[in-house]
Coordinates of N, CA and C in Angstrom, one line a residue:
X22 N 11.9 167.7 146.4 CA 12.7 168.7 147.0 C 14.0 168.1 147.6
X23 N 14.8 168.7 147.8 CA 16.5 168.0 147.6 C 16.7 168.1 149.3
X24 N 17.6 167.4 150.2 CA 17.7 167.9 151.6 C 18.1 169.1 152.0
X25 N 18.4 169.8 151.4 CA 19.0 171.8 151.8 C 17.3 172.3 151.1
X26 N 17.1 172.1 150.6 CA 15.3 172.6 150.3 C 15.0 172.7 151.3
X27 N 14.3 171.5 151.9 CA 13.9 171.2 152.7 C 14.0 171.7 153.9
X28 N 15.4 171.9 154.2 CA 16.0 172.5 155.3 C 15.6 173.9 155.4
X29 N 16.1 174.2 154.6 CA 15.9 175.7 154.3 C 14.4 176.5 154.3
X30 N 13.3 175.2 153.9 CA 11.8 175.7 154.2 C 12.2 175.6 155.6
X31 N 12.3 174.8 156.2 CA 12.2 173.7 157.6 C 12.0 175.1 158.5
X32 N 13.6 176.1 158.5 CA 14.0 177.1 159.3 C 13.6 178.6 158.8
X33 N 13.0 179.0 157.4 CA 12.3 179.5 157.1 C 10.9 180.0 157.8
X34 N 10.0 178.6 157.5 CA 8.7 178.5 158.3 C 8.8 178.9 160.1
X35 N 9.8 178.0 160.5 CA 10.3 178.5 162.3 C 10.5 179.7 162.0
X36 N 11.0 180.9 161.4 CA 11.1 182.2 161.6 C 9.9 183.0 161.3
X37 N 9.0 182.5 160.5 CA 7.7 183.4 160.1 C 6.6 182.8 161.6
X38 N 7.0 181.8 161.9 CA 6.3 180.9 163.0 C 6.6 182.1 164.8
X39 N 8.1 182.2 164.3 CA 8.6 183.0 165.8 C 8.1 185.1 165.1
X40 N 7.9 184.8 164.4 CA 7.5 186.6 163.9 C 6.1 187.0 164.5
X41 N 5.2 185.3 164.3 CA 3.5 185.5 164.3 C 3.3 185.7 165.3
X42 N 4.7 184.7 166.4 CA 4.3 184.9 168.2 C 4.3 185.9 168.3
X43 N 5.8 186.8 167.6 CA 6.4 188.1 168.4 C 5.3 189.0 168.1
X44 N 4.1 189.0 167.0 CA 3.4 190.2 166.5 C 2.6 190.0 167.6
X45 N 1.6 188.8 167.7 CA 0.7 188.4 168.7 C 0.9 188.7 170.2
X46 N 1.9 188.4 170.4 CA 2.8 189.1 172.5 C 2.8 190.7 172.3
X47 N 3.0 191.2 170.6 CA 3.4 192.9 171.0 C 1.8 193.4 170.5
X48 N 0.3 192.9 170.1 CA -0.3 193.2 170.2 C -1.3 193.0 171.4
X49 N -0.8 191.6 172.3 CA -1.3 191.3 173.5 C -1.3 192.3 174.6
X50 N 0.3 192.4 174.4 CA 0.7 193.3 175.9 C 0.4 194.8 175.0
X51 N 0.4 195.5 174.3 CA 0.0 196.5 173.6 C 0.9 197.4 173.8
X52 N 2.3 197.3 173.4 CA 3.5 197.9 173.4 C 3.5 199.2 172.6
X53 N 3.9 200.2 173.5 CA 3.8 201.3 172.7 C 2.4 201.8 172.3
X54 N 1.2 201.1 172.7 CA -0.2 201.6 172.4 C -0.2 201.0 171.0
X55 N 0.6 200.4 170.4 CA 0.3 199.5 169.0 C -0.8 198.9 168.4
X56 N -1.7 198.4 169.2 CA -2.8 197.9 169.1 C -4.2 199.2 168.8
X57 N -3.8 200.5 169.6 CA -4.4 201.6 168.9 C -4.1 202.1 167.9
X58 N -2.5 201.8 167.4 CA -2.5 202.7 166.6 C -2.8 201.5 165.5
X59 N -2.9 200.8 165.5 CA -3.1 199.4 164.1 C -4.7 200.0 164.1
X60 N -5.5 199.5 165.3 CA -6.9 200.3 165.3 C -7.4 201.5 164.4
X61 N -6.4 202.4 164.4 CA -7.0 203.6 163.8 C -6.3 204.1 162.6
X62 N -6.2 202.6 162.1 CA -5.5 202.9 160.7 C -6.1 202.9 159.6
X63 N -7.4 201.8 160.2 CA -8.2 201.3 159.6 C -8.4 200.3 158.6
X64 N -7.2 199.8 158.2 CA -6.5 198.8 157.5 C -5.8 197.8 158.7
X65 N -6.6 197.5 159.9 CA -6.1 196.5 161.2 C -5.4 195.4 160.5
X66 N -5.9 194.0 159.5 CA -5.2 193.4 159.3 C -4.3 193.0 158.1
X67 N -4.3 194.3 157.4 CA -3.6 194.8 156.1 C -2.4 195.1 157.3
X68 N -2.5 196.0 158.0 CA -1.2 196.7 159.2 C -0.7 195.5 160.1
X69 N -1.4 194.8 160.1 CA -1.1 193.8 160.6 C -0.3 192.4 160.5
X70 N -0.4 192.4 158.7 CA -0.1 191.2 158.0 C 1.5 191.6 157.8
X71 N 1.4 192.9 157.5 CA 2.6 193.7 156.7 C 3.7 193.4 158.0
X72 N 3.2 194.0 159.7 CA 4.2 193.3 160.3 C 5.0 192.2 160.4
X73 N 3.9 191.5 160.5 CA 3.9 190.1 160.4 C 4.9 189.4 159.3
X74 N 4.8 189.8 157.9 CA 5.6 190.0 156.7 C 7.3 190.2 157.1
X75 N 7.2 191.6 157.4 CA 8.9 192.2 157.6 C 9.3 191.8 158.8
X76 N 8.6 191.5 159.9 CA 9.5 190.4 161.2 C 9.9 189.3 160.6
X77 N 9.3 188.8 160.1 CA 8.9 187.1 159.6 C 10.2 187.2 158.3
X78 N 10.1 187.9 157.6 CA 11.5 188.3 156.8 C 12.6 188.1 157.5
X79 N 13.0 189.1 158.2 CA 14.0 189.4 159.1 C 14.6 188.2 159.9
X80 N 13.2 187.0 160.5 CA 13.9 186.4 161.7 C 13.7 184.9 160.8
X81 N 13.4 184.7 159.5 CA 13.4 184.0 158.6 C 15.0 183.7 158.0
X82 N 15.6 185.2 158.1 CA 17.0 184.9 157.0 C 17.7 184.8 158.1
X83 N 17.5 185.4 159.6 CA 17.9 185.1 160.6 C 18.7 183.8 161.1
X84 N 17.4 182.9 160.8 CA 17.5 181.8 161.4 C 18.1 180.7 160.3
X85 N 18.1 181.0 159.0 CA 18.6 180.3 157.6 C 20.2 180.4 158.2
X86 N 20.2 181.9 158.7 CA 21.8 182.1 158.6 C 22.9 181.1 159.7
X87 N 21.8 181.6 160.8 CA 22.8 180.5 161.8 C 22.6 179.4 161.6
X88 N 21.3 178.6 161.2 CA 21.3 177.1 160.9 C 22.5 176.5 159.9
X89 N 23.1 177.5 159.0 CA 24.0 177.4 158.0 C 25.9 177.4 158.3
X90 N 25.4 178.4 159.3 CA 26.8 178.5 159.7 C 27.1 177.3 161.3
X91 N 25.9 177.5 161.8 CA 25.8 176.5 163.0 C 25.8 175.3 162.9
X92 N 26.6 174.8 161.6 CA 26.4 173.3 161.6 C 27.1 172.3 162.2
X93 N 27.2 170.8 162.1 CA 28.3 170.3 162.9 C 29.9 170.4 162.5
X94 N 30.1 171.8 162.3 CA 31.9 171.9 162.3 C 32.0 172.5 163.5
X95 N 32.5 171.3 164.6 CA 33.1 171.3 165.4 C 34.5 171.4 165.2
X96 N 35.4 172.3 164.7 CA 36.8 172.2 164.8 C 37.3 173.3 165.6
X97 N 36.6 173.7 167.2 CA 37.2 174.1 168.5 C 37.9 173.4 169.1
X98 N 38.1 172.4 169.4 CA 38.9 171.1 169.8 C 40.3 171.0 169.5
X99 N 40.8 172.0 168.1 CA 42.9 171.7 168.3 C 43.0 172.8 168.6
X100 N 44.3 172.6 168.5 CA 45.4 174.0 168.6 C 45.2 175.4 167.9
X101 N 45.3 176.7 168.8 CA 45.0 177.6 168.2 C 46.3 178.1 167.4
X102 N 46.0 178.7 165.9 CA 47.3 179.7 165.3 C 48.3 179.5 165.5
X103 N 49.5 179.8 165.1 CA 51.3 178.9 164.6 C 51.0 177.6 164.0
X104 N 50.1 177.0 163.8 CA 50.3 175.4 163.3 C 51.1 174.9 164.0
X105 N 50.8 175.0 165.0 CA 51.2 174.1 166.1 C 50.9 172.4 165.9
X106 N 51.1 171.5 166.1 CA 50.8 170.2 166.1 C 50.1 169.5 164.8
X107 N 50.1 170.4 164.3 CA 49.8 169.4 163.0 C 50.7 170.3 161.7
X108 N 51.5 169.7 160.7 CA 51.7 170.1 159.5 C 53.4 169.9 159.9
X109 N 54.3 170.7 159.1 CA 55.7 170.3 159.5 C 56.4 170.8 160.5
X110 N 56.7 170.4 160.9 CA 57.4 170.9 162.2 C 58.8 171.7 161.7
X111 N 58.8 173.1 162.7 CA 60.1 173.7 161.8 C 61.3 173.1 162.6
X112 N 62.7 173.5 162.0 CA 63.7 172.9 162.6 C 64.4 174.5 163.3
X113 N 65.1 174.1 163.9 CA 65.5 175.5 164.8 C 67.2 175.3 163.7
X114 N 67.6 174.9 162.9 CA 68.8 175.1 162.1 C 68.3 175.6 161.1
X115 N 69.1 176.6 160.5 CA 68.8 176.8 159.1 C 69.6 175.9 158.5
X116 N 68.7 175.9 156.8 CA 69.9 174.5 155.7 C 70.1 175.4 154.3
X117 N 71.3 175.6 154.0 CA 71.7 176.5 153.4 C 71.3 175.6 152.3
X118 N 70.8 176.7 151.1 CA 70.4 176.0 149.9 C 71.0 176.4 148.3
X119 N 71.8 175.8 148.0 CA 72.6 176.6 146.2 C 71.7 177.3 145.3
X120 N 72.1 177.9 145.3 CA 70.9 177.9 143.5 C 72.2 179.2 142.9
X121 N 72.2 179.1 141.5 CA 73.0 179.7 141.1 C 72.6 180.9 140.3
X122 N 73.2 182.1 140.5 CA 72.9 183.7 140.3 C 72.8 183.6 138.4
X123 N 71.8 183.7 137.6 CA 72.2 184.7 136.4 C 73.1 185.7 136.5
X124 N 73.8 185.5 135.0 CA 75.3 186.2 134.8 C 74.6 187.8 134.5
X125 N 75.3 189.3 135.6 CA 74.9 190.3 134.9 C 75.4 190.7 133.8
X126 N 76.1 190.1 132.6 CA 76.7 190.5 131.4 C 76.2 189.9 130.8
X127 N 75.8 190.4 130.1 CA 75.0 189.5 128.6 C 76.0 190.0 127.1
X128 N 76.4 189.0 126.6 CA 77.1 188.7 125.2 C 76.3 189.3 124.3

């Protein structure tokens, strides 16, 4: 498996890993009576997996995304907008430049 594989399991698994806590804390503290209503569904860890599932989705692509965008591009550090300080510097003269008109009469 190639290093972006890898990576990409790596922060993947950490999001299904932070879903398993979040289901386990919201069946612990019993938010919303959630723990009765999984209870009397009768399918407890069918109802349960399925959370587990679409959190674990959600904070899976979550976390792929900012690992991806959050990488080391550090380029906060120059100058903001005008291209200020780096590229060509403009001149405060204009320089008049020839170029010569096509004739409007055509032979």
């Amino acid at each position: 498996m190639s290093e972006s594989g890898r990576s990409y399991a790596h922060h993947a698994a950490t999001g299904f890993a932070m879903a398993a806590l979040l289901v386990a804390l919201l069946f612990w503290l019993d938010t919303g009576q959630l723990r009765q209503i999984v209870a009397l569904s009768g399918n407890e860890w069918t109802a349960a997996a399925l959370m587990w599932l679409a959190i674990g989705a959600v904070f899976a692509g979550l976390k792929c995304a900012l690992a991806r965008n959050g990488g080391g591009d550090d380029d906060d550090d120059g100058p903001r907008g005008g291209g200020g300080g780096h590229g060509m510097r403009h001149q405060e003269e204009m320089i008049p430049i020839r170029v010569e008109a096509p004739s409007r009469h055509r032979r």
